[in-house]
Short mmCIF file of C-alpha atoms in Angstrom, two decimals:
data_model
loop_
_atom_site.label_atom_id
_atom_site.label_comp_id
_atom_site.label_asym_id
_atom_site.label_seq_id
_atom_site.Cartn_x
_atom_site.Cartn_y
_atom_site.Cartn_z
CA SER A 1 18.42 -41.46 -48.06
CA LEU A 2 20.74 -41.62 -45.07
CA PRO A 3 23.41 -44.34 -44.96
CA GLY A 4 21.81 -47.50 -43.61
CA SER A 5 18.34 -46.42 -44.70
CA PRO A 6 16.21 -49.17 -46.31
CA MET A 7 15.62 -46.73 -49.22
CA LEU A 8 19.33 -46.51 -50.06
CA GLY A 9 19.82 -47.70 -53.64
CA SER A 10 16.09 -47.73 -54.30
CA SER A 11 14.99 -47.67 -57.95
CA LYS A 12 12.04 -45.44 -57.01
CA LYS A 13 13.48 -42.22 -58.31
CA GLY A 14 12.81 -39.83 -61.16
CA ALA A 15 14.45 -39.47 -64.55
CA ALA A 16 17.59 -37.42 -65.08
CA ASP A 17 17.14 -33.66 -64.66
CA SER A 18 16.08 -31.87 -67.85
CA GLY A 19 17.58 -28.56 -66.69
CA GLN A 20 19.92 -26.98 -64.16
CA GLY A 21 19.84 -27.93 -60.50
CA TYR A 22 18.49 -25.61 -57.84
CA ALA A 23 19.36 -26.64 -54.30
CA ALA A 24 16.83 -24.35 -52.61
CA TYR A 25 13.76 -26.12 -53.94
CA ARG A 26 12.31 -29.55 -54.72
CA ASP A 27 13.32 -31.30 -57.93
CA LEU A 28 10.28 -32.54 -59.84
CA ASP A 29 10.49 -35.10 -62.63
CA HIS A 30 8.59 -33.37 -65.42
CA THR A 31 8.97 -36.41 -67.69
CA ASN A 32 6.63 -38.34 -65.40
CA ALA A 33 3.01 -38.39 -66.63
CA ALA A 34 1.65 -38.38 -63.07
CA VAL A 35 3.70 -35.26 -62.24
CA GLN A 36 2.53 -33.56 -65.43
CA GLN A 37 -1.11 -34.30 -64.68
CA GLY A 38 -0.71 -33.15 -61.09
CA ILE A 39 0.65 -29.80 -62.23
CA TYR A 40 -1.90 -28.93 -64.91
CA SER A 41 -4.78 -30.29 -62.82
CA TRP A 42 -3.72 -27.96 -60.00
CA MET A 43 -3.59 -25.06 -62.48
CA ASN A 44 -7.06 -25.79 -63.78
CA SER A 45 -8.86 -26.78 -60.59
CA VAL A 46 -7.24 -24.38 -58.12
CA LEU A 47 -5.52 -21.44 -59.81
CA LYS A 48 -8.00 -20.84 -62.63
CA ARG A 49 -10.94 -21.17 -60.24
CA ALA A 50 -9.29 -18.46 -58.14
CA GLY A 51 -9.33 -16.16 -61.17
CA PHE A 52 -5.86 -16.57 -62.65
CA VAL A 53 -5.70 -16.74 -66.45
CA GLY A 54 -1.94 -16.91 -67.04
CA TRP A 55 1.32 -17.95 -65.48
CA ARG A 56 4.72 -16.61 -64.50
CA TYR A 57 7.18 -19.48 -64.34
CA ASP A 58 10.09 -19.01 -61.93
CA TYR A 59 13.63 -20.25 -62.64
CA VAL A 60 12.74 -21.95 -65.92
CA LYS A 61 16.36 -23.00 -66.38
CA GLY A 62 15.53 -25.75 -63.88
CA PHE A 63 13.61 -27.92 -66.37
CA ALA A 64 13.14 -28.16 -70.13
CA GLY A 65 11.00 -25.48 -71.77
CA ASP A 66 8.99 -28.20 -73.52
CA TYR A 67 6.99 -28.74 -70.33
CA VAL A 68 6.13 -25.05 -69.87
CA GLY A 69 4.50 -25.09 -73.31
CA TYR A 70 2.71 -28.32 -72.42
CA TYR A 71 1.33 -26.91 -69.17
CA ASN A 72 0.24 -23.76 -71.03
CA ALA A 73 -1.64 -25.86 -73.57
CA MET A 74 -3.23 -28.13 -70.97
CA SER A 75 -4.42 -25.12 -68.95
CA ASP A 76 -5.29 -22.97 -72.00
CA ALA A 77 -3.17 -20.14 -70.60
CA ALA A 78 -4.08 -16.67 -71.83
CA PHE A 79 -0.59 -15.44 -70.93
CA SER A 80 2.72 -17.03 -69.99
CA VAL A 81 6.15 -15.63 -69.14
CA GLY A 82 9.29 -17.41 -68.03
CA GLU A 83 12.11 -16.09 -65.87
CA TYR A 84 15.21 -17.20 -67.74
CA TRP A 85 18.16 -15.27 -66.31
CA PRO A 86 21.26 -16.69 -68.06
CA ASP A 87 24.49 -17.17 -66.15
CA SER A 88 26.85 -17.43 -69.14
CA ASP A 89 27.51 -15.73 -72.48
CA GLY A 90 25.00 -15.68 -75.31
CA TRP A 91 21.99 -14.48 -73.35
CA SER A 92 19.83 -13.72 -76.38
CA THR A 93 20.46 -17.13 -77.94
CA GLN A 94 19.75 -18.95 -74.68
CA ILE A 95 16.47 -17.14 -73.97
CA ASN A 96 15.21 -17.43 -77.55
CA SER A 97 16.08 -21.14 -77.58
CA TRP A 98 14.01 -21.60 -74.42
CA ILE A 99 11.08 -19.73 -76.00
CA SER A 100 11.28 -22.02 -79.06
CA ALA A 101 11.34 -25.09 -76.81
CA THR A 102 8.00 -24.09 -75.26
CA GLY A 103 6.39 -24.72 -78.67
CA LYS A 104 7.47 -28.38 -78.83
CA THR A 105 5.05 -31.31 -78.65
CA VAL A 106 4.86 -33.28 -75.39
CA SER A 107 2.73 -36.41 -74.96
CA GLY A 108 1.09 -35.73 -78.33
CA GLN A 109 0.10 -32.18 -77.32
CA ALA A 110 1.57 -29.23 -79.22
CA GLY A 111 3.03 -26.69 -76.84
CA LYS A 112 1.57 -23.22 -76.35
CA LYS A 113 4.53 -20.85 -76.56
CA SER A 114 5.58 -18.69 -73.66
CA ARG A 115 7.05 -15.21 -73.57
CA ALA A 116 10.20 -14.46 -71.55
CA PHE A 117 11.49 -11.56 -69.50
CA ASP A 118 13.96 -9.51 -71.54
CA PHE A 119 17.03 -9.81 -69.35
CA VAL A 120 19.18 -8.78 -72.31
CA LEU A 121 17.43 -5.38 -72.40
CA LYS A 122 17.70 -5.11 -68.62
CA GLN A 123 21.46 -5.55 -68.96
CA LYS A 124 21.63 -2.94 -71.72
CA MET A 125 19.56 -0.45 -69.70
CA ASN A 126 21.89 -0.81 -66.74
CA GLU A 127 24.90 -0.25 -68.98
CA ALA A 128 23.31 2.52 -71.06
CA PHE A 129 22.36 4.61 -68.04
CA GLY A 130 25.87 4.20 -66.71
CA TRP A 131 25.06 2.73 -63.31
CA TYR A 132 24.66 -0.85 -62.26
CA LYS A 133 25.44 -3.02 -59.30
CA MET A 134 28.11 -5.53 -60.22
CA ALA A 135 28.09 -7.81 -57.19
CA GLU A 136 26.99 -7.90 -53.58
CA GLY A 137 28.47 -4.92 -51.76
CA THR A 138 30.01 -3.32 -54.83
CA GLU A 139 28.81 -0.58 -57.15
CA GLU A 140 30.13 1.05 -60.28
CA ASN A 141 29.33 4.61 -61.21
CA ASN A 142 30.18 4.97 -64.88
CA ARG A 143 28.45 8.19 -65.81
CA GLU A 144 31.03 8.75 -68.52
CA LEU A 145 29.63 5.63 -70.23
CA TRP A 146 26.17 7.20 -70.68
CA ASN A 147 25.36 5.64 -74.06
CA MET A 148 21.71 5.38 -75.14
CA SER A 149 22.67 3.57 -78.38
CA LEU A 150 23.02 0.41 -76.28
CA LEU A 151 19.22 0.35 -75.97
CA ALA A 152 19.00 -0.39 -79.71
CA ASP A 153 21.16 -3.52 -79.44
CA ALA A 154 19.82 -6.15 -81.86
CA ALA A 155 20.41 -8.88 -79.25
CA THR A 156 17.60 -7.71 -76.96
CA LEU A 157 14.34 -9.64 -77.16
CA MET A 158 12.64 -6.30 -77.76
CA MET A 159 14.54 -6.11 -81.06
CA SER A 160 15.02 -9.77 -82.02
CA ASN A 161 11.70 -11.23 -80.86
CA PRO A 162 9.35 -8.44 -79.74
CA ALA A 163 6.22 -10.62 -79.70
CA ALA A 164 7.87 -12.77 -77.01
CA ALA A 165 9.58 -9.99 -75.03
CA VAL A 166 8.35 -8.97 -71.58
CA THR A 167 10.32 -5.85 -70.75
CA PHE A 168 10.97 -4.54 -67.24
CA VAL A 169 13.08 -1.99 -65.34
CA ASP A 170 13.57 -4.00 -62.14
CA ASN A 171 11.89 -6.90 -60.37
CA HIS A 172 11.90 -8.55 -56.94
CA ASP A 173 15.35 -10.04 -57.60
CA THR A 174 17.18 -7.21 -59.35
CA GLY A 175 15.67 -4.44 -57.22
CA SER A 176 13.21 -4.35 -54.33
CA THR A 177 14.77 -5.54 -51.06
CA GLN A 178 17.34 -7.80 -52.74
CA GLN A 179 18.94 -5.18 -55.01
CA HIS A 180 21.06 -7.69 -56.91
CA TRP A 181 21.17 -5.64 -60.12
CA GLU A 182 19.21 -2.48 -59.46
CA LEU A 183 18.98 0.57 -61.73
CA SER A 184 19.71 3.80 -59.88
CA TRP A 185 16.53 5.50 -58.66
CA GLY A 186 17.32 8.68 -60.59
CA ASP A 187 17.13 6.73 -63.86
CA VAL A 188 13.98 4.70 -63.19
CA ALA A 189 11.56 7.31 -64.61
CA ALA A 190 13.54 7.54 -67.88
CA ALA A 191 13.70 3.75 -68.10
CA TYR A 192 9.90 3.53 -67.84
CA ALA A 193 9.57 6.21 -70.52
CA PHE A 194 11.62 3.91 -72.72
CA ILE A 195 9.93 0.53 -72.16
CA LEU A 196 6.38 1.95 -72.12
CA THR A 197 6.84 3.56 -75.56
CA HIS A 198 8.70 0.70 -77.25
CA PRO A 199 7.97 -2.85 -78.48
CA GLY A 200 7.62 -5.81 -76.18
CA MET A 201 5.08 -6.27 -73.40
CA PRO A 202 6.21 -3.90 -70.62
CA CYS A 203 5.54 -4.63 -66.97
CA VAL A 204 5.73 -2.32 -63.97
CA ALA A 205 7.33 -3.29 -60.65
CA ASN A 206 4.86 -2.94 -57.79
CA GLN A 207 7.46 -1.24 -55.60
CA HIS A 208 7.77 1.51 -58.22
CA TYR A 209 4.01 2.01 -58.48
CA PHE A 210 2.52 1.56 -55.04
CA ALA A 211 3.14 3.44 -51.80
CA GLU A 212 3.38 1.43 -48.60
CA GLU A 213 5.06 1.93 -45.25
CA HIS A 214 7.99 -0.28 -46.24
CA TRP A 215 10.91 1.67 -47.74
CA GLN A 216 10.98 -0.27 -51.03
CA TYR A 217 7.59 1.14 -52.14
CA ARG A 218 8.32 4.49 -53.78
CA GLY A 219 5.24 5.23 -55.88
CA GLU A 220 4.54 8.52 -54.07
CA GLU A 221 8.05 9.92 -54.52
CA VAL A 222 8.26 12.86 -56.93
CA VAL A 223 10.12 12.32 -60.19
CA SER A 224 13.09 14.68 -60.36
CA GLY A 225 12.44 17.72 -62.59
CA THR A 226 8.65 17.27 -62.48
CA LYS A 227 5.71 17.69 -60.12
CA ASN A 228 4.48 14.14 -60.72
CA THR A 229 4.89 11.16 -58.45
CA MET A 230 6.34 7.97 -59.92
CA LYS A 231 2.84 6.47 -59.98
CA GLN A 232 1.49 9.48 -61.89
CA HIS A 233 4.45 9.32 -64.26
CA ILE A 234 3.82 5.63 -65.01
CA ASP A 235 0.04 6.17 -65.32
CA TYR A 236 0.67 8.91 -67.89
CA LEU A 237 2.97 6.64 -69.93
CA ILE A 238 0.49 3.74 -69.83
CA LYS A 239 -2.29 6.04 -71.05
CA LEU A 240 0.02 7.40 -73.75
CA ARG A 241 0.80 3.86 -74.93
CA HIS A 242 -2.89 3.02 -75.18
CA THR A 243 -3.80 6.32 -76.85
CA LEU A 244 -1.13 5.96 -79.54
CA GLY A 245 -1.87 2.28 -80.05
CA ILE A 246 1.66 1.09 -79.33
CA GLU A 247 1.64 -2.73 -79.44
CA TYR A 248 4.17 -5.37 -78.38
CA ASP A 249 5.30 -5.71 -82.00
#
């Protein structure tokens, strides 16, 4: 409220935040039963009726993981993944702790656990291939650090918790138009060969698969050293995964 507003000092406010703040978006009180009901009712009556069967939760650091598991249970989600991108040391511990929290009981309802994007593996892929964007406007080219053994790091979700790992090469934040932490284009095909033949539940970035007029969509570009487009390359790897019966675990 603005100074002088009749609402100044009002007791009509939510409970303390259960996660980190995020100034760019509204701050919901997930401890409030009316808020909880509003969220899962919307999932069931609007999203599921539109054909959705699972959820991707954005910026899950913003509220306790307990509530993600609760919303999954109350909407009988067939799939759930959370975007937990840590901003301090101990990434693997932080993400796995969040995954565990999604199994907690809320309001007498046992949580339905969520998976999480494997940002630890994303970090290791960037380092292993020797190229990654450090900060806005800066790049490092460390080809002499080419070290594939980093991909076997026990801290990745793919290694420590494969049933909960959703692996990826880049997404709308790390790549695409934002390019906050993008893998070099010359290494993208090899990175897909890795995640599509290894544990975890791999996902493909739409800008790597589709071809549109906008420059970020590169599905029709030919993979270096082959005659296949990136889309054909990814299609082959997906078929290979299915044919060989490679599962998330």
